[in-house]
Short mmCIF file of C-alpha atoms in Angstrom, two decimals:
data_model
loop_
_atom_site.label_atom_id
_atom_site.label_comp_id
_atom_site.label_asym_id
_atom_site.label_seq_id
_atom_site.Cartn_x
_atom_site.Cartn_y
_atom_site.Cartn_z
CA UNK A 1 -0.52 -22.72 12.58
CA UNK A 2 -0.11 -20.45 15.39
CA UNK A 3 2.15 -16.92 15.79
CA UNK A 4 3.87 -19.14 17.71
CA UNK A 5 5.04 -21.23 14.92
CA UNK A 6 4.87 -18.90 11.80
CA UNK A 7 7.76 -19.90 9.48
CA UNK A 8 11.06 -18.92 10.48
CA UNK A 9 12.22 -18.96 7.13
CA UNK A 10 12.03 -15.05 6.77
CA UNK A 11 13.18 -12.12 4.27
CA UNK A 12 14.67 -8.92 6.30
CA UNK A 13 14.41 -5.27 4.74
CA UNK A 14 17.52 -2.76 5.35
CA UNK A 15 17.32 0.25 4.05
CA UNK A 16 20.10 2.94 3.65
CA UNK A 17 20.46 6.49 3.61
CA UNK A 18 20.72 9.72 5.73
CA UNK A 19 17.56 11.19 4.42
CA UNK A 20 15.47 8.62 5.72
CA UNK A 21 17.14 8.31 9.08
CA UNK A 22 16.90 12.36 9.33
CA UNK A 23 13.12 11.95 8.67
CA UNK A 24 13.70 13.84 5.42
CA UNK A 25 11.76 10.89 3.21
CA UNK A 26 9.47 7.86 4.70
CA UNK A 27 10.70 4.43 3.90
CA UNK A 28 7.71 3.78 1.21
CA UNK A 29 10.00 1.04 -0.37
CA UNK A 30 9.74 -1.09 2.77
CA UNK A 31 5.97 -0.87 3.38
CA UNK A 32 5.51 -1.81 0.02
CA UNK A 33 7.56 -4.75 -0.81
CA UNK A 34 6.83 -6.19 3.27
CA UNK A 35 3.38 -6.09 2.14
CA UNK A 36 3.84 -7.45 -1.50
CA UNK A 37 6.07 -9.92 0.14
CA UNK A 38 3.19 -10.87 2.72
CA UNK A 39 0.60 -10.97 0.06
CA UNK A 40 2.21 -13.86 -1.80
CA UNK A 41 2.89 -15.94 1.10
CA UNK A 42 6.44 -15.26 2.17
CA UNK A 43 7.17 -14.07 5.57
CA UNK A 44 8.48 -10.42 6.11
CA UNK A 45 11.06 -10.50 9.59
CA UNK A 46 12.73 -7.69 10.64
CA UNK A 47 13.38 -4.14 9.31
CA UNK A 48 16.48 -1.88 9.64
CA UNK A 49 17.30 1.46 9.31
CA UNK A 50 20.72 2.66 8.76
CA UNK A 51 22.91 5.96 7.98
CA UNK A 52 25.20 6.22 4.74
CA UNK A 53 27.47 4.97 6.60
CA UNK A 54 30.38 2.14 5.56
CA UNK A 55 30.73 0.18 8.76
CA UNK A 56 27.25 0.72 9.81
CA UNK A 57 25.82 -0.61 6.58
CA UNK A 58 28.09 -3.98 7.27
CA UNK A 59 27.54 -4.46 10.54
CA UNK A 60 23.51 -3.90 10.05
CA UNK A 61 24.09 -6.57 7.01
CA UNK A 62 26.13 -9.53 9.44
CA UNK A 63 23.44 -8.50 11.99
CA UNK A 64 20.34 -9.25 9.52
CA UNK A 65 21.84 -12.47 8.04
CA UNK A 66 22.25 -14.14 11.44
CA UNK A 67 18.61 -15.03 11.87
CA UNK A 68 17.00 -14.37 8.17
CA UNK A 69 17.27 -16.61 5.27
CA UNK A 70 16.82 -13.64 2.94
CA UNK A 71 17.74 -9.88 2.89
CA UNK A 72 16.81 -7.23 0.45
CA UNK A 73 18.62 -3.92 0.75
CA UNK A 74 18.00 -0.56 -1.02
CA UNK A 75 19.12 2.42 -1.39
CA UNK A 76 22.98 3.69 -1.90
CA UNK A 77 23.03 2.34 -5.00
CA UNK A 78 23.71 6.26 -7.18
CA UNK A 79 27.10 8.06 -8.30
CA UNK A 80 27.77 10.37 -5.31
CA UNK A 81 30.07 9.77 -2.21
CA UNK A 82 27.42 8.72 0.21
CA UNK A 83 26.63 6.13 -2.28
CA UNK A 84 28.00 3.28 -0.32
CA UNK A 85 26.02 0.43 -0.08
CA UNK A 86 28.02 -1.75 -2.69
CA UNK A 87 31.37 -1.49 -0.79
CA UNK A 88 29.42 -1.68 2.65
CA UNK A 89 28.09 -5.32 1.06
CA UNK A 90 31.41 -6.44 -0.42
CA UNK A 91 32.82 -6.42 2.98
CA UNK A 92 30.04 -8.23 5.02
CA UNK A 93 30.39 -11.10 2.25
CA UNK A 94 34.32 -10.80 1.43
CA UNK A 95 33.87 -10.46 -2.16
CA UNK A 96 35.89 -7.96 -4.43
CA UNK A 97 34.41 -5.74 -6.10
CA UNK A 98 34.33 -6.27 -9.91
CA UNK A 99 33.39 -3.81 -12.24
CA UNK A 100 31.09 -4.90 -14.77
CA UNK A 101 31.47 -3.46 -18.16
CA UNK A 102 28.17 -4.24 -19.71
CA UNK A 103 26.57 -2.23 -16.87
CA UNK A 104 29.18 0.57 -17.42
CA UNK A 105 28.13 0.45 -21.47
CA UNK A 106 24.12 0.52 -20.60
CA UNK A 107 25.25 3.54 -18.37
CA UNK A 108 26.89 5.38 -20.63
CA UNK A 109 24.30 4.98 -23.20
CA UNK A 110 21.79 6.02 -20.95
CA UNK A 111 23.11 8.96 -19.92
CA UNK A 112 24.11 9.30 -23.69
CA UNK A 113 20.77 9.44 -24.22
CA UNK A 114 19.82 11.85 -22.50
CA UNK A 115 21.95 14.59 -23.16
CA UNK A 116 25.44 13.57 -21.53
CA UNK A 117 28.43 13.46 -24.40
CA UNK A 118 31.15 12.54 -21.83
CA UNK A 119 29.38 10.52 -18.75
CA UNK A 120 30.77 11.88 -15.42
CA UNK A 121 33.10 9.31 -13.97
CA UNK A 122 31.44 8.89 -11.07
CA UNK A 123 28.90 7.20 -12.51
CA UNK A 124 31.80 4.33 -13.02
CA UNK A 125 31.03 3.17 -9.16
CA UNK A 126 27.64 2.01 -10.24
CA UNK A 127 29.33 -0.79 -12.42
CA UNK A 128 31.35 -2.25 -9.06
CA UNK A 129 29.51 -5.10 -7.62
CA UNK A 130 30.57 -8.19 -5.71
CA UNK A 131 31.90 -10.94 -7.26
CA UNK A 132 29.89 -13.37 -8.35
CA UNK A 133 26.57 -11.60 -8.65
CA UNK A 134 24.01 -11.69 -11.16
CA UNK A 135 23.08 -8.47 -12.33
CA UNK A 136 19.18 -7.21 -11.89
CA UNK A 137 18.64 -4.45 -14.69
CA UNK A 138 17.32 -1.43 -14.25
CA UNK A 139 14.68 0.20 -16.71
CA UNK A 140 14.21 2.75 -15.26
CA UNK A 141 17.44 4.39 -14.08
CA UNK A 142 21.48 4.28 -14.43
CA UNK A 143 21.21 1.88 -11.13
CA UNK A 144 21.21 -1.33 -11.16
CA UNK A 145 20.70 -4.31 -9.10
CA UNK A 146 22.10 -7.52 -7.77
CA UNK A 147 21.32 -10.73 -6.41
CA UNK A 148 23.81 -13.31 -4.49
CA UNK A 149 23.75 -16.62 -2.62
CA UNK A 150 25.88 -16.09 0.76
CA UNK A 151 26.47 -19.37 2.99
CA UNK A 152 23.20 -20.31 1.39
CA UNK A 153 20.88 -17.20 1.93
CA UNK A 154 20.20 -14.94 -0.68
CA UNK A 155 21.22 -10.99 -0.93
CA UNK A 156 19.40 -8.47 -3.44
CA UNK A 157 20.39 -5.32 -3.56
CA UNK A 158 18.29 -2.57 -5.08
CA UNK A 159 17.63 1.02 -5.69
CA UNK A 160 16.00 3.38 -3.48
CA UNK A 161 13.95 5.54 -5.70
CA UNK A 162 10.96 3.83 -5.77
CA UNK A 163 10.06 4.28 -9.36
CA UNK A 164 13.01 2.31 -9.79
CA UNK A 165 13.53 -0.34 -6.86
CA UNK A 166 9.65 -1.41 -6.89
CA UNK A 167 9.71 -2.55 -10.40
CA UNK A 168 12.85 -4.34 -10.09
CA UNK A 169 11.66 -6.20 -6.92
CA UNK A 170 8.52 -6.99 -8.95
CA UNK A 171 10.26 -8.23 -12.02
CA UNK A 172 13.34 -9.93 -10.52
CA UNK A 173 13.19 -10.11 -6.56
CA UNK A 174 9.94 -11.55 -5.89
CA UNK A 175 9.69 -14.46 -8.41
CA UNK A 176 13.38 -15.67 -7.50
CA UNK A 177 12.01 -15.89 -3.61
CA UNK A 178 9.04 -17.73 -5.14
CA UNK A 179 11.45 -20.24 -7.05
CA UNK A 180 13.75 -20.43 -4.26
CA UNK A 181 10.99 -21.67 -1.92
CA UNK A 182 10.41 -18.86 0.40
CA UNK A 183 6.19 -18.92 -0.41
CA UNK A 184 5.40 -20.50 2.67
CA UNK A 185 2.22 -19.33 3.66
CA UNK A 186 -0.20 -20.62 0.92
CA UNK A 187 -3.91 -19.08 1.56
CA UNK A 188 -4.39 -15.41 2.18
CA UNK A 189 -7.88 -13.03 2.31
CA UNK A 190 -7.80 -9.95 3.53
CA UNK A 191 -10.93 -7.42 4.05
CA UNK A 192 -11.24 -3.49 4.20
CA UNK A 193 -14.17 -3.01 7.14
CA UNK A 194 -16.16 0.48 8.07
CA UNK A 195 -18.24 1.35 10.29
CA UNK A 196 -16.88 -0.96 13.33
CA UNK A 197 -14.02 -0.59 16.11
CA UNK A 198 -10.78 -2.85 15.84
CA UNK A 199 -11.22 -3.89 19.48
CA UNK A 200 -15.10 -4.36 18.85
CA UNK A 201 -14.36 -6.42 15.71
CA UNK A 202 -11.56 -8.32 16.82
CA UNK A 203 -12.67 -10.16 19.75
CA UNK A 204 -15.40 -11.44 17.36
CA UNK A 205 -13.09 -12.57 14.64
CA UNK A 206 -10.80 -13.89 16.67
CA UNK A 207 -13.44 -16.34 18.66
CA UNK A 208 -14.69 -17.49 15.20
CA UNK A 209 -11.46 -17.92 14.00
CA UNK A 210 -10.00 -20.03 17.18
CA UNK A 211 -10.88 -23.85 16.47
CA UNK A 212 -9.10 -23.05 12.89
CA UNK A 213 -5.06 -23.52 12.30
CA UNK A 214 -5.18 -19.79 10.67
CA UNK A 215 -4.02 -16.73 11.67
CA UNK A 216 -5.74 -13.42 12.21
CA UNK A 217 -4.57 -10.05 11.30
CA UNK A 218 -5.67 -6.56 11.44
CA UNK A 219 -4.45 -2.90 10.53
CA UNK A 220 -6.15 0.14 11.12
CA UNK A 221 -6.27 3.13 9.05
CA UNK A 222 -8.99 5.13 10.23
CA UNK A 223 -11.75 5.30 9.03
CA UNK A 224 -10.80 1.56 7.73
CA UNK A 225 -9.84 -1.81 9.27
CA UNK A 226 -7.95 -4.27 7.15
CA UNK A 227 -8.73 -7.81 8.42
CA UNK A 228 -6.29 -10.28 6.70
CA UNK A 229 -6.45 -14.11 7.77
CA UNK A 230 -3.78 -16.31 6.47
CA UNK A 231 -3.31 -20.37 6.87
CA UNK A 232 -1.50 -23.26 5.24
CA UNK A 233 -4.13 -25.37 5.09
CA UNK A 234 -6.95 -25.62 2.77
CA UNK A 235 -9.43 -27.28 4.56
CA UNK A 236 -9.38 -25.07 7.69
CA UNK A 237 -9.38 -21.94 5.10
CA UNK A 238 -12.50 -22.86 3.33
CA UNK A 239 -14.21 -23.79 5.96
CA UNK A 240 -13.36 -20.44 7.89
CA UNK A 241 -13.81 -17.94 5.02
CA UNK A 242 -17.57 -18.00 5.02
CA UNK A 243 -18.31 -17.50 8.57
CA UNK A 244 -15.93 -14.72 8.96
CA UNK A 245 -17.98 -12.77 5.38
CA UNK A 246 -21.07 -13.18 7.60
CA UNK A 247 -20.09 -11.96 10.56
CA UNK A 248 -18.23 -8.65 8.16
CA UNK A 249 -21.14 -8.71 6.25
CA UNK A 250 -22.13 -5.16 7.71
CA UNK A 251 -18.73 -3.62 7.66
CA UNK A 252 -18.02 -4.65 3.95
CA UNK A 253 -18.51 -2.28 1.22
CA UNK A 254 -18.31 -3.85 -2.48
CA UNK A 255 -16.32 -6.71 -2.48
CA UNK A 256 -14.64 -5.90 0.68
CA UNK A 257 -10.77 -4.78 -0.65
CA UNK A 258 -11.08 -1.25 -1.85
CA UNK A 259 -12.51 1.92 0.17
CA UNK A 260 -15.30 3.54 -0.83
CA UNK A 261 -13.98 7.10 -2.04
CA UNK A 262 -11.77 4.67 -4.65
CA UNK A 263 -15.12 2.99 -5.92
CA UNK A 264 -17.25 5.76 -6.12
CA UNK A 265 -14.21 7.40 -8.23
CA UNK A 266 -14.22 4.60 -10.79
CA UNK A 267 -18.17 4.03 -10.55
CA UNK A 268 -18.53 7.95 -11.55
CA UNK A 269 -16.43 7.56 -14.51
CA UNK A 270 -18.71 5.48 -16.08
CA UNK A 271 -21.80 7.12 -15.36
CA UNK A 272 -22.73 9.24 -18.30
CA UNK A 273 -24.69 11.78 -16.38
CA UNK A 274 -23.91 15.23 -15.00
CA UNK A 275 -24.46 15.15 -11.48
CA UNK A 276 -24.13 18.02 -8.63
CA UNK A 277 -23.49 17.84 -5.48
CA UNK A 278 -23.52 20.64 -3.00
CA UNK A 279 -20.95 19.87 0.18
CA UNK A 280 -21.92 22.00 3.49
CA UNK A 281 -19.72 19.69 5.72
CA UNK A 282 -16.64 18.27 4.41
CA UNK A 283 -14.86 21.81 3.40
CA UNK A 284 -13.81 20.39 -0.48
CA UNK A 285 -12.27 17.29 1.14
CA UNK A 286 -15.01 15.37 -0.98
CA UNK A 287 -14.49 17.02 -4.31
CA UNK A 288 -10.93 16.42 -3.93
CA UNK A 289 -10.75 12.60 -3.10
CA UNK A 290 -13.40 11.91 -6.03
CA UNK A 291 -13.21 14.31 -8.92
CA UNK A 292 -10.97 12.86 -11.35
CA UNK A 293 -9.64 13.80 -15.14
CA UNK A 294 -11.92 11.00 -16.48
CA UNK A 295 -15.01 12.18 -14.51
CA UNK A 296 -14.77 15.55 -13.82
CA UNK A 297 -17.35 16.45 -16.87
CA UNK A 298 -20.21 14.93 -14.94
CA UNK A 299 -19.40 15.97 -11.84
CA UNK A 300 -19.75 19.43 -10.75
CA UNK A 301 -19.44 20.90 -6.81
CA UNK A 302 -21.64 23.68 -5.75
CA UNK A 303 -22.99 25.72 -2.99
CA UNK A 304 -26.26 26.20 -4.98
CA UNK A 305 -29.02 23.76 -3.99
CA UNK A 306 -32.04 22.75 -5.84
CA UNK A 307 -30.56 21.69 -8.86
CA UNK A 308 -31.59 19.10 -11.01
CA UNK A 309 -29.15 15.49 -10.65
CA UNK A 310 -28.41 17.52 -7.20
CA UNK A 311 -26.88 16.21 -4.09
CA UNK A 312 -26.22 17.79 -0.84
CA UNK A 313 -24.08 16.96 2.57
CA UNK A 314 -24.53 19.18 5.05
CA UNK A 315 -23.20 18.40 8.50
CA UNK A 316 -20.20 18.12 10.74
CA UNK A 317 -21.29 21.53 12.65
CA UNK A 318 -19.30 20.47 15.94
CA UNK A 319 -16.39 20.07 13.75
CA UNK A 320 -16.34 23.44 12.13
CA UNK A 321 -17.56 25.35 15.73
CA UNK A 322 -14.64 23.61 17.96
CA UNK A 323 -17.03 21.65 19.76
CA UNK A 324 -15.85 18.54 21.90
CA UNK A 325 -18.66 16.10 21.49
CA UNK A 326 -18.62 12.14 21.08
CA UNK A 327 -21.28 11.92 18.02
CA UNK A 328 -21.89 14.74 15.40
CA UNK A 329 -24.91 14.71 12.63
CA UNK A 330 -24.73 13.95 9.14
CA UNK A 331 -27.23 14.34 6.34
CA UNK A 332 -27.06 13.11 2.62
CA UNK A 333 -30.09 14.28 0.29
CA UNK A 334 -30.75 13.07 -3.06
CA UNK A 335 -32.77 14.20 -5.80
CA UNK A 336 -31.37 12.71 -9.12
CA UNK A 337 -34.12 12.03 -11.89
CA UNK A 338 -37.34 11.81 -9.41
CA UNK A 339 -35.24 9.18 -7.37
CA UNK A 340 -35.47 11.29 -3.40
CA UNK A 341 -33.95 9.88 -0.57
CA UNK A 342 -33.08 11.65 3.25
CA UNK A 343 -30.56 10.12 4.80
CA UNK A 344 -30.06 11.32 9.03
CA UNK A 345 -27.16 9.56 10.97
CA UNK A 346 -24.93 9.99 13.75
CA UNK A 347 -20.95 9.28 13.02
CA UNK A 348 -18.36 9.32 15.39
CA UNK A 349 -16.48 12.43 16.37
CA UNK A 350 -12.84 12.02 16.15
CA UNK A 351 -11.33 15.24 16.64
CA UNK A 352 -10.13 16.30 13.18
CA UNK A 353 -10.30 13.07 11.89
CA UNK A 354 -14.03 13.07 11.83
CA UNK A 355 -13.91 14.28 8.03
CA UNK A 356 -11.92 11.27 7.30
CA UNK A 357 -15.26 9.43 8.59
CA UNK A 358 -17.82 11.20 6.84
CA UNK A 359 -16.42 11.50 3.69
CA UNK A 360 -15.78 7.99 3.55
CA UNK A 361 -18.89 7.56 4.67
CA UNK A 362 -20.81 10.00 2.01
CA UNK A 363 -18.64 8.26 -0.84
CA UNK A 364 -20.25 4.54 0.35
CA UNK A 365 -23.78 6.46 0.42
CA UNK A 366 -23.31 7.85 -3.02
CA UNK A 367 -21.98 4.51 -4.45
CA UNK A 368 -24.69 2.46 -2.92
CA UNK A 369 -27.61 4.87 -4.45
CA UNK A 370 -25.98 4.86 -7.76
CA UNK A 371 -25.68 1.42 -8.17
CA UNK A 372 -29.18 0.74 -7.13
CA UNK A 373 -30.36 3.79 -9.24
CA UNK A 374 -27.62 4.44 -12.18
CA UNK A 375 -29.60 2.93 -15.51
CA UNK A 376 -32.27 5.41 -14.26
CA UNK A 377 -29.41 8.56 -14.07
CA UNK A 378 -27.94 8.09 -16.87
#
């Protein structure tokens, strides 16, 4: 298995609307079903953008369906005249459109529901689909779905809000691919890493990772690396997995798929303790990505220092003067319950993205003492 020879067999994404070609919204509901997609095995192709726009809708459709097996499009879906995805679809597949009056009578009611005596009538356009669908429900709004088999590929159309289109994909979308035969790729780890450069990390991985019919992945998001490997076969997986968690080993934090400002949230929650911590470097960046409503009891920020349960950052001083440096200092002390430790280090300096770093880095410091020391805190 080589990117040479990755399944062809591949879902495209097209998304309509103005507001995301005018850079009004981000596409969220492509990076998230591409990567719920990739995550179970099925191969994400390409992705299109497109305006509310009839013809450009179709011809982005017929474009999409040339070399993909399967195409998911969202968005266009609502009540309004730029709402045009359903007629844009009935063309590219010459099919009618048919209205459907058991989605016009869960419309009404909705909107019944919630205040509407007499339903506007444009709401009536949201019943119209091709014919021949089956119709993919919608909990969540007055839009539903569909799903159709064209010259043997499949079409789903959803949604754009993502409240609404995400759990629709999850509930309906996804486990049709799945029966349909689309989970091609059948063994997939992935790995956050810290504390290492993708360049650095990847020449390493990818040496191990060369005698093996697997492929190698990465994706940075600074301070982070994902590392995602992916094979269909077993025996080349197994054997790779555990020479690729020693040679992370260092760059892991927990078990390796959650950041550290995420664990140290959930590890605080259940610490019955009050703890203080006194921030000289990150400018309330820390107290914001880890104070929670299920934690914030126990945890209180401060300037003040030499309090009991007390910890204090100080640091980043080449940040906060403008300096243009390649390293900057960083200091952690704690003092919780007669457990004192000093940590000194040097982190990279990033520009403005050197707070990403330490706090990040803090958050793994603070999770690492507490789990070696939390029965005493508490």
């Amino acid at each position: 298995m080589s990117r040479e020879t990755v399944p062809t067999n591949k879902i495209a994404l097209l998304a309509t609307g103005d507001e995301i070609c005018n850079g009004d919204i981000l596409n969220t509901n492509a990076q998230e079903i591409a990567r719920r997609l990739f995550s179970q095995g099925i191969p994400v192709g390409t992705h299109l953008t497109t305006s509310d726009n009839i013809a450009e809708i179709e011809q982005a459709i017929r474009f999409l369906l040339k070399t993909h097996s399967a195409l998911i499009i969202t968005g266009g879906l609502g009540p309004t005249s730029d709402d045009l995805t359903r007629y844009a679809l009935s063309n590219a597949v010459n099919r009618p459109l048919v209205l459907h009056e058991n989605v016009w009578e869960d419309i009404v009611n909705r909107l019944k529901h919630f205040g509407y005596l007499t339903p506007p009538i444009s709401n009536r356009q949201q019943a119209l689909f091709p014919e021949g669908v089956e119709i993919i429900s919608n909990p969540n709004g007055t839009a539903a779905g569909c799903q159709l088999e064209h010259e043997s590929q499949l079409i789903f159309m959803l949604p754009g809000p993502p409240v609404e289109c995400l759990p629709m994909f999850e509930h309906d979308v996804l486990p049709q691919l799945k029966k349909s035969g689309f989970q091609q790729i059948e063994y997939y780890k992935n790995w956050l890493l810290f504390g290492v450069s993708e360049g650095q990390i990847a020449e390493e991985l990818d040496a191990i990772a060369k005698p093996y019919d697997c492929i190698t992945g990465y994706r940075l998001f600074y301070p982070y690396i994902e590392f995602k490997l992916h094979s269909n076969r077993q025996a080349d997986f197994d054997l790779l997995i555990p020479q690729i968690e020693t040679a992370i080993k260092p760059y892991l934090i927990g078990l390796g798929d959650k950041i550290a400002s995420e664990l140290l949230r959930h590890q605080l929650e259940t610490l019955n303790a009050v703890i203080n911590i006194s921030d000289h470097a990150t400018g309330g960046l820390l107290e914001s990505l880890i104070k929670t409503p299920k934690n914030y009891r126990y945890l209180q920020f401060s300037q003040q220092e030499n309090k009991n349960q007390q910890i204090t950052v100080k640091g980043l001083a080449e940040f906060w003067q403008g300096d243009d440096v390649t390293q900057t200092s960083l200091e952690i002390y704690f003092d919780l319950k007669g457990k004192q430790e000093l940590l000194q280090v040097e982190i990279p300096f990033r520009g403005y993205r050197v707070k990403q770093y330490a706090v990040e880095f803090v958050c793994r410091k603070i999770w690492d003492f507490l789990l070696r020391h939390g029965s005493a805190i508490s």
